[in-house]
Tab-separated table of C-alpha atoms in Angstrom:
chain	number	residue	atom	x	y	z
J	284	MET	CA	0.000	0.000	0.000
J	285	ARG	CA	1.151	3.537	-0.699
J	286	GLU	CA	1.757	6.155	1.913
J	287	ARG	CA	-1.058	8.641	2.560
J	288	LYS	CA	0.016	12.289	2.778
J	289	GLY	CA	3.405	11.431	4.188
J	290	LYS	CA	2.043	8.908	6.650
J	291	LYS	CA	3.095	5.308	6.555
J	292	VAL	CA	0.585	2.485	6.421
J	293	LYS	CA	0.460	0.186	9.423
J	294	PHE	CA	-0.273	-3.457	8.693
J	295	PHE	CA	-1.714	-5.434	11.595
J	296	VAL	CA	-0.915	-9.045	10.802
J	297	ILE	CA	-2.770	-11.917	12.438
J	298	SER	CA	-3.104	-15.604	11.677
J	299	ASP	CA	-5.153	-18.650	12.631
J	300	VAL	CA	-8.005	-16.757	14.268
J	301	HIS	CA	-10.167	-19.890	13.970
J	302	SER	CA	-13.411	-18.039	14.764
J	303	PHE	CA	-12.152	-16.703	18.104
J	304	TYR	CA	-13.484	-13.173	17.716
J	305	ASN	CA	-12.798	-11.802	21.223
J	306	GLU	CA	-9.218	-13.066	21.216
J	307	MET	CA	-8.669	-11.505	17.782
J	308	GLN	CA	-10.032	-8.141	18.888
J	309	GLU	CA	-7.972	-8.228	22.074
J	310	ALA	CA	-4.818	-8.713	19.997
J	311	PHE	CA	-5.745	-5.842	17.684
J	312	ASN	CA	-6.630	-3.511	20.565
J	313	LYS	CA	-3.445	-4.364	22.432
J	314	ASN	CA	-1.432	-3.293	19.382
J	315	GLY	CA	-3.352	-0.074	18.748
J	316	PHE	CA	-5.486	-1.034	15.768
J	317	ASP	CA	-8.164	1.567	14.979
J	318	ILE	CA	-10.936	0.568	12.591
J	319	ASN	CA	-11.545	4.267	11.892
J	320	ASN	CA	-7.949	4.991	10.893
J	321	PRO	CA	-7.586	4.706	7.098
J	322	ASP	CA	-3.865	4.060	7.501
J	323	HIS	CA	-4.494	0.893	9.507
J	324	HIS	CA	-4.746	-2.232	7.355
J	325	VAL	CA	-5.133	-5.889	8.307
J	326	ILE	CA	-3.378	-8.909	6.836
J	327	ILE	CA	-4.822	-12.288	7.788
J	328	CYS	CA	-2.477	-15.222	7.195
J	329	GLY	CA	-5.215	-17.813	6.760
J	330	ASP	CA	-7.456	-20.053	8.875
J	331	LEU	CA	-9.926	-17.336	9.753
J	332	PHE	CA	-12.625	-19.884	10.612
J	333	ASP	CA	-13.275	-23.256	12.333
J	334	ARG	CA	-12.954	-24.378	15.981
J	335	GLY	CA	-14.066	-21.188	17.763
J	336	PRO	CA	-17.590	-19.982	18.671
J	337	ASP	CA	-17.862	-16.731	16.722
J	338	ALA	CA	-17.662	-17.453	12.990
J	339	ARG	CA	-20.437	-14.931	12.260
J	340	LYS	CA	-18.733	-12.097	14.147
J	341	VAL	CA	-15.394	-12.878	12.505
J	342	LEU	CA	-16.975	-12.965	9.041
J	343	ASP	CA	-18.792	-9.662	9.560
J	344	PHE	CA	-15.608	-7.986	10.807
J	345	ALA	CA	-13.582	-9.244	7.849
J	346	LYS	CA	-16.301	-8.267	5.369
J	347	ASN	CA	-16.331	-4.749	6.798
J	348	LEU	CA	-12.563	-4.449	6.427
J	349	ALA	CA	-12.799	-5.693	2.843
J	350	SER	CA	-15.508	-3.136	2.053
J	351	LEU	CA	-13.178	-0.428	3.365
J	352	GLY	CA	-10.372	-1.689	1.120
J	353	ARG	CA	-8.192	-2.424	4.148
J	354	LEU	CA	-8.058	-6.212	4.216
J	355	GLN	CA	-5.524	-8.531	2.648
J	356	TYR	CA	-6.488	-12.141	3.179
J	357	VAL	CA	-4.250	-15.148	2.606
J	358	ALA	CA	-6.000	-18.489	2.141
J	359	GLY	CA	-5.210	-21.188	4.684
J	360	ASN	CA	-5.805	-24.910	4.665
J	361	HIS	CA	-9.047	-24.383	6.615
J	362	GLU	CA	-10.372	-22.168	3.844
J	363	ASP	CA	-9.778	-25.114	1.515
J	364	LEU	CA	-11.468	-27.456	4.002
J	365	LEU	CA	-14.590	-25.275	4.014
J	366	PHE	CA	-15.013	-25.737	0.269
J	367	ASP	CA	-14.381	-29.480	0.602
J	368	CYS	CA	-16.994	-29.782	3.352
J	369	ILE	CA	-19.610	-27.865	1.389
J	370	ALA	CA	-18.919	-30.085	-1.629
J	371	ASP	CA	-19.638	-33.117	0.591
J	372	ILE	CA	-22.912	-31.572	1.720
J	373	LEU	CA	-24.023	-30.738	-1.795
J	374	LYS	CA	-23.260	-34.260	-3.007
J	375	GLY	CA	-25.581	-35.597	-0.313
J	376	THR	CA	-23.390	-38.636	0.320
J	377	GLY	CA	-22.394	-37.756	3.877
J	378	VAL	CA	-19.794	-35.475	5.428
J	379	SER	CA	-16.263	-36.742	6.057
J	380	ARG	CA	-15.394	-37.229	9.714
J	381	HIS	CA	-12.430	-34.853	9.611
J	382	HIS	CA	-14.794	-31.969	8.869
J	383	PHE	CA	-16.270	-32.514	12.325
J	384	THR	CA	-12.934	-32.793	14.125
J	385	ASN	CA	-11.469	-29.771	12.307
J	386	GLY	CA	-14.452	-27.608	13.249
J	387	THR	CA	-15.572	-27.005	9.674
J	388	VAL	CA	-19.083	-28.329	10.263
J	389	ASP	CA	-19.400	-26.025	13.285
J	390	THR	CA	-18.439	-23.029	11.155
J	391	ILE	CA	-21.085	-23.787	8.535
J	392	CYS	CA	-23.701	-24.327	11.255
J	393	GLN	CA	-22.803	-21.002	12.877
J	394	ILE	CA	-23.047	-19.134	9.581
J	395	THR	CA	-26.197	-20.832	8.275
J	396	GLY	CA	-28.074	-21.432	11.524
J	397	VAL	CA	-28.644	-25.082	10.554
J	398	ASN	CA	-27.986	-27.712	13.255
J	399	LYS	CA	-25.416	-30.449	12.700
J	400	TYR	CA	-27.907	-33.248	12.242
J	401	ASP	CA	-29.933	-31.453	9.603
J	402	LEU	CA	-26.799	-30.200	7.898
J	403	CYS	CA	-25.183	-33.604	7.561
J	404	PHE	CA	-27.994	-36.146	7.578
J	405	ASN	CA	-31.288	-34.430	6.758
J	406	TYR	CA	-30.049	-31.852	4.324
J	407	THR	CA	-32.356	-30.000	1.963
J	408	MET	CA	-31.273	-27.104	-0.211
J	409	THR	CA	-33.354	-24.090	0.733
J	410	ASP	CA	-32.819	-20.613	-0.638
J	411	GLU	CA	-32.059	-19.375	2.874
J	412	PHE	CA	-29.423	-22.047	3.463
J	413	LYS	CA	-27.855	-21.516	0.047
J	414	SER	CA	-27.698	-17.770	0.609
J	415	ALA	CA	-26.041	-18.237	4.005
J	416	PHE	CA	-23.260	-20.550	2.930
J	417	THR	CA	-22.632	-18.762	-0.366
J	418	GLU	CA	-22.098	-15.576	1.628
J	419	LEU	CA	-19.151	-17.324	3.255
J	420	THR	CA	-17.762	-18.991	0.142
J	421	ASP	CA	-18.193	-15.849	-1.972
J	422	PHE	CA	-16.282	-13.821	0.605
J	423	ILE	CA	-13.396	-16.272	0.542
J	424	THR	CA	-13.420	-16.581	-3.250
J	425	ASP	CA	-13.508	-12.812	-3.749
J	426	ASN	CA	-10.812	-11.946	-1.222
J	427	ALA	CA	-8.441	-14.817	-0.433
J	428	VAL	CA	-5.126	-15.072	-2.259
J	429	ASP	CA	-2.187	-17.465	-2.038
J	430	TYR	CA	0.215	-14.917	-0.610
J	431	VAL	CA	0.665	-11.203	0.034
J	432	GLU	CA	3.960	-9.507	-0.749
J	433	VAL	CA	4.656	-6.098	0.802
J	434	ASP	CA	8.082	-4.516	0.678
J	435	ARG	CA	10.547	-7.053	2.153
J	436	TYR	CA	7.822	-9.274	3.629
J	437	VAL	CA	5.945	-12.242	2.198
J	438	PHE	CA	2.829	-13.234	4.102
J	439	VAL	CA	1.695	-16.852	3.713
J	440	HIS	CA	-0.220	-19.486	5.630
J	441	GLY	CA	1.955	-22.602	5.925
J	442	TRP	CA	5.023	-21.757	3.833
J	443	ILE	CA	6.091	-20.899	0.310
J	444	PRO	CA	6.161	-23.668	-2.324
J	445	PHE	CA	9.565	-25.101	-3.166
J	446	VAL	CA	11.162	-28.078	-4.876
J	447	PHE	CA	14.260	-30.097	-4.175
J	448	ASN	CA	17.124	-29.503	-6.567
J	449	LYS	CA	20.028	-31.904	-6.101
J	450	GLY	CA	18.765	-32.641	-2.629
J	451	GLU	CA	18.521	-28.999	-1.563
J	452	PRO	CA	15.383	-26.829	-1.225
J	453	ASP	CA	14.984	-24.556	-4.241
J	454	THR	CA	12.630	-21.583	-3.774
J	455	THR	CA	13.453	-19.892	-7.094
J	456	ASN	CA	9.940	-20.224	-8.537
J	457	TRP	CA	8.000	-20.023	-5.279
J	458	ARG	CA	5.348	-17.655	-6.626
J	459	ASP	CA	4.246	-20.200	-9.234
J	460	GLY	CA	4.377	-23.308	-7.042
J	461	ASN	CA	1.667	-25.529	-5.549
J	462	TRP	CA	0.051	-23.306	-2.945
J	463	THR	CA	-2.610	-25.829	-1.947
J	464	GLU	CA	0.120	-28.150	-0.678
J	465	ALA	CA	2.207	-25.304	0.759
J	466	ARG	CA	-0.672	-24.251	3.008
J	467	TRP	CA	-0.220	-27.508	4.975
J	468	LEU	CA	3.515	-27.111	5.591
J	469	ASN	CA	5.059	-26.390	8.976
J	470	GLY	CA	6.842	-23.178	8.024
J	471	MET	CA	9.291	-23.290	10.913
J	472	GLN	CA	10.377	-26.770	9.905
J	473	MET	CA	10.704	-25.774	6.231
J	474	TRP	CA	12.714	-22.687	7.195
J	475	ASN	CA	15.000	-24.882	9.289
J	476	MET	CA	15.500	-27.162	6.261
J	477	GLY	CA	16.747	-24.182	4.265
J	478	ALA	CA	13.659	-23.314	2.220
J	479	GLN	CA	14.200	-19.593	2.664
J	480	LEU	CA	14.253	-16.342	0.687
J	481	SER	CA	17.493	-14.404	0.805
J	482	ASP	CA	15.865	-10.996	0.393
J	483	LYS	CA	12.527	-11.452	2.190
J	484	THR	CA	11.182	-12.258	5.620
J	485	ILE	CA	8.402	-14.832	5.440
J	486	VAL	CA	5.539	-14.342	7.888
J	487	CYS	CA	3.530	-17.523	8.369
J	488	GLY	CA	0.870	-19.207	10.462
J	489	HIS	CA	-0.634	-22.708	10.408
J	490	TYR	CA	1.630	-24.386	12.969
J	491	HIS	CA	1.793	-23.454	16.664
J	492	THR	CA	4.795	-21.288	17.433
J	493	SER	CA	5.594	-23.370	20.512
J	494	TRP	CA	6.861	-26.052	18.117
J	495	GLY	CA	9.647	-23.749	16.982
J	496	HIS	CA	10.468	-22.543	20.483
J	497	SER	CA	10.674	-26.145	21.668
J	498	HIS	CA	12.266	-28.002	18.750
J	499	LEU	CA	14.401	-25.309	17.119
J	500	HIS	CA	15.294	-22.698	19.736
J	501	GLN	CA	14.949	-25.337	22.452
J	502	ASP	CA	14.162	-22.753	25.109
J	503	ARG	CA	10.511	-23.523	25.943
J	504	LYS	CA	8.106	-26.428	26.255
J	505	GLU	CA	5.846	-27.167	23.298
J	506	PHE	CA	2.699	-27.521	25.432
J	507	PRO	CA	3.605	-26.465	28.980
J	508	PRO	CA	1.081	-27.003	31.790
J	509	LYS	CA	-1.063	-23.921	32.272
J	510	ASN	CA	-0.295	-23.864	35.983
J	511	ARG	CA	3.366	-23.189	35.237
J	512	THR	CA	4.494	-19.570	35.530
J	513	GLY	CA	5.118	-18.029	32.116
J	514	TRP	CA	3.548	-20.887	30.149
J	515	GLN	CA	2.107	-18.379	27.656
J	516	ASN	CA	5.629	-17.521	26.484
J	517	SER	CA	5.690	-20.760	24.537
J	518	PHE	CA	3.089	-19.314	22.161
J	519	VAL	CA	4.489	-15.857	21.414
J	520	PRO	CA	5.781	-15.313	17.847
J	521	PHE	CA	8.701	-17.447	16.720
J	522	VAL	CA	11.224	-15.019	15.238
J	523	ASP	CA	14.514	-15.758	13.537
J	524	GLU	CA	16.403	-14.526	10.485
J	525	GLY	CA	13.989	-14.637	7.543
J	526	ILE	CA	10.961	-15.937	9.459
J	527	ILE	CA	8.197	-14.731	11.755
J	528	ALA	CA	5.658	-17.398	12.748
J	529	LEU	CA	2.421	-16.232	14.380
J	530	ASP	CA	0.057	-19.117	15.168
J	531	ALA	CA	-0.530	-18.939	18.934
J	532	CYS	CA	-2.676	-22.098	18.971
J	533	THR	CA	-5.523	-19.941	20.218
J	534	ALA	CA	-7.771	-22.883	21.131
J	535	TYR	CA	-5.127	-23.850	23.723
J	536	SER	CA	-3.404	-20.574	24.622
J	537	GLY	CA	-6.480	-18.353	24.676
J	538	PHE	CA	-4.845	-15.513	22.734
J	539	CYS	CA	-3.820	-14.443	19.235
J	540	ASN	CA	-0.514	-12.972	18.161
J	541	CYS	CA	-0.489	-9.721	16.186
J	542	LEU	CA	2.498	-8.388	14.280
J	543	VAL	CA	2.601	-4.692	13.381
J	544	VAL	CA	4.535	-3.745	10.258
J	545	GLU	CA	4.817	-0.076	9.271
J	546	ILE	CA	5.687	0.654	5.642
């Protein structure tokens, strides 16, 4: 985004909200986000829905940002799962079990107002139901992209696509790679393998940051007991040269991470 009258744009970057509206807003408020400030923009690094209780509130908030032209939305693997789940429903052959465990069915029920039984076993296509779920899918289709590139940052969900060339990760053609597969990658692990960009910092979500603190920096527990002093520190952003990982595993930690980038 371009500067406005000499002012720099602030990007408030969040990932893996998973329908936890209050936790998302707390992260934004803590970092000074102002919905009425035209220089404040939001980048969402995927997985906006599933698991949490407030899919409708999250959708309405994101739609408002998009209408203001201040949202950049990266597709995550859970955005893909939503389309897969809806395809199952429309086929009428039953909904795959993983759509229940991943929270996708809950998201569709929250948005449409249809209960789980009717949605999955007694489904009929009504105009009201179709309108409700197409509101969600149209929003994702119209706004979600594979990645966002701003200045020296690349914002993704899992990681950037890469191939192995003579046994080494080759990220030369990352923009044109398989993004559907890349959305499922543990970015911290891929970064540690050497799948990096020499001139960019990659900001990612998808995998809980405590994995990197535990397995790579080896300074914190991956899932520390919540009665242990400072346990939340395991879920703060994982930061190293060329990478910033943001997924705070909100369903466990109870908070979201927010990165502020001023350009």
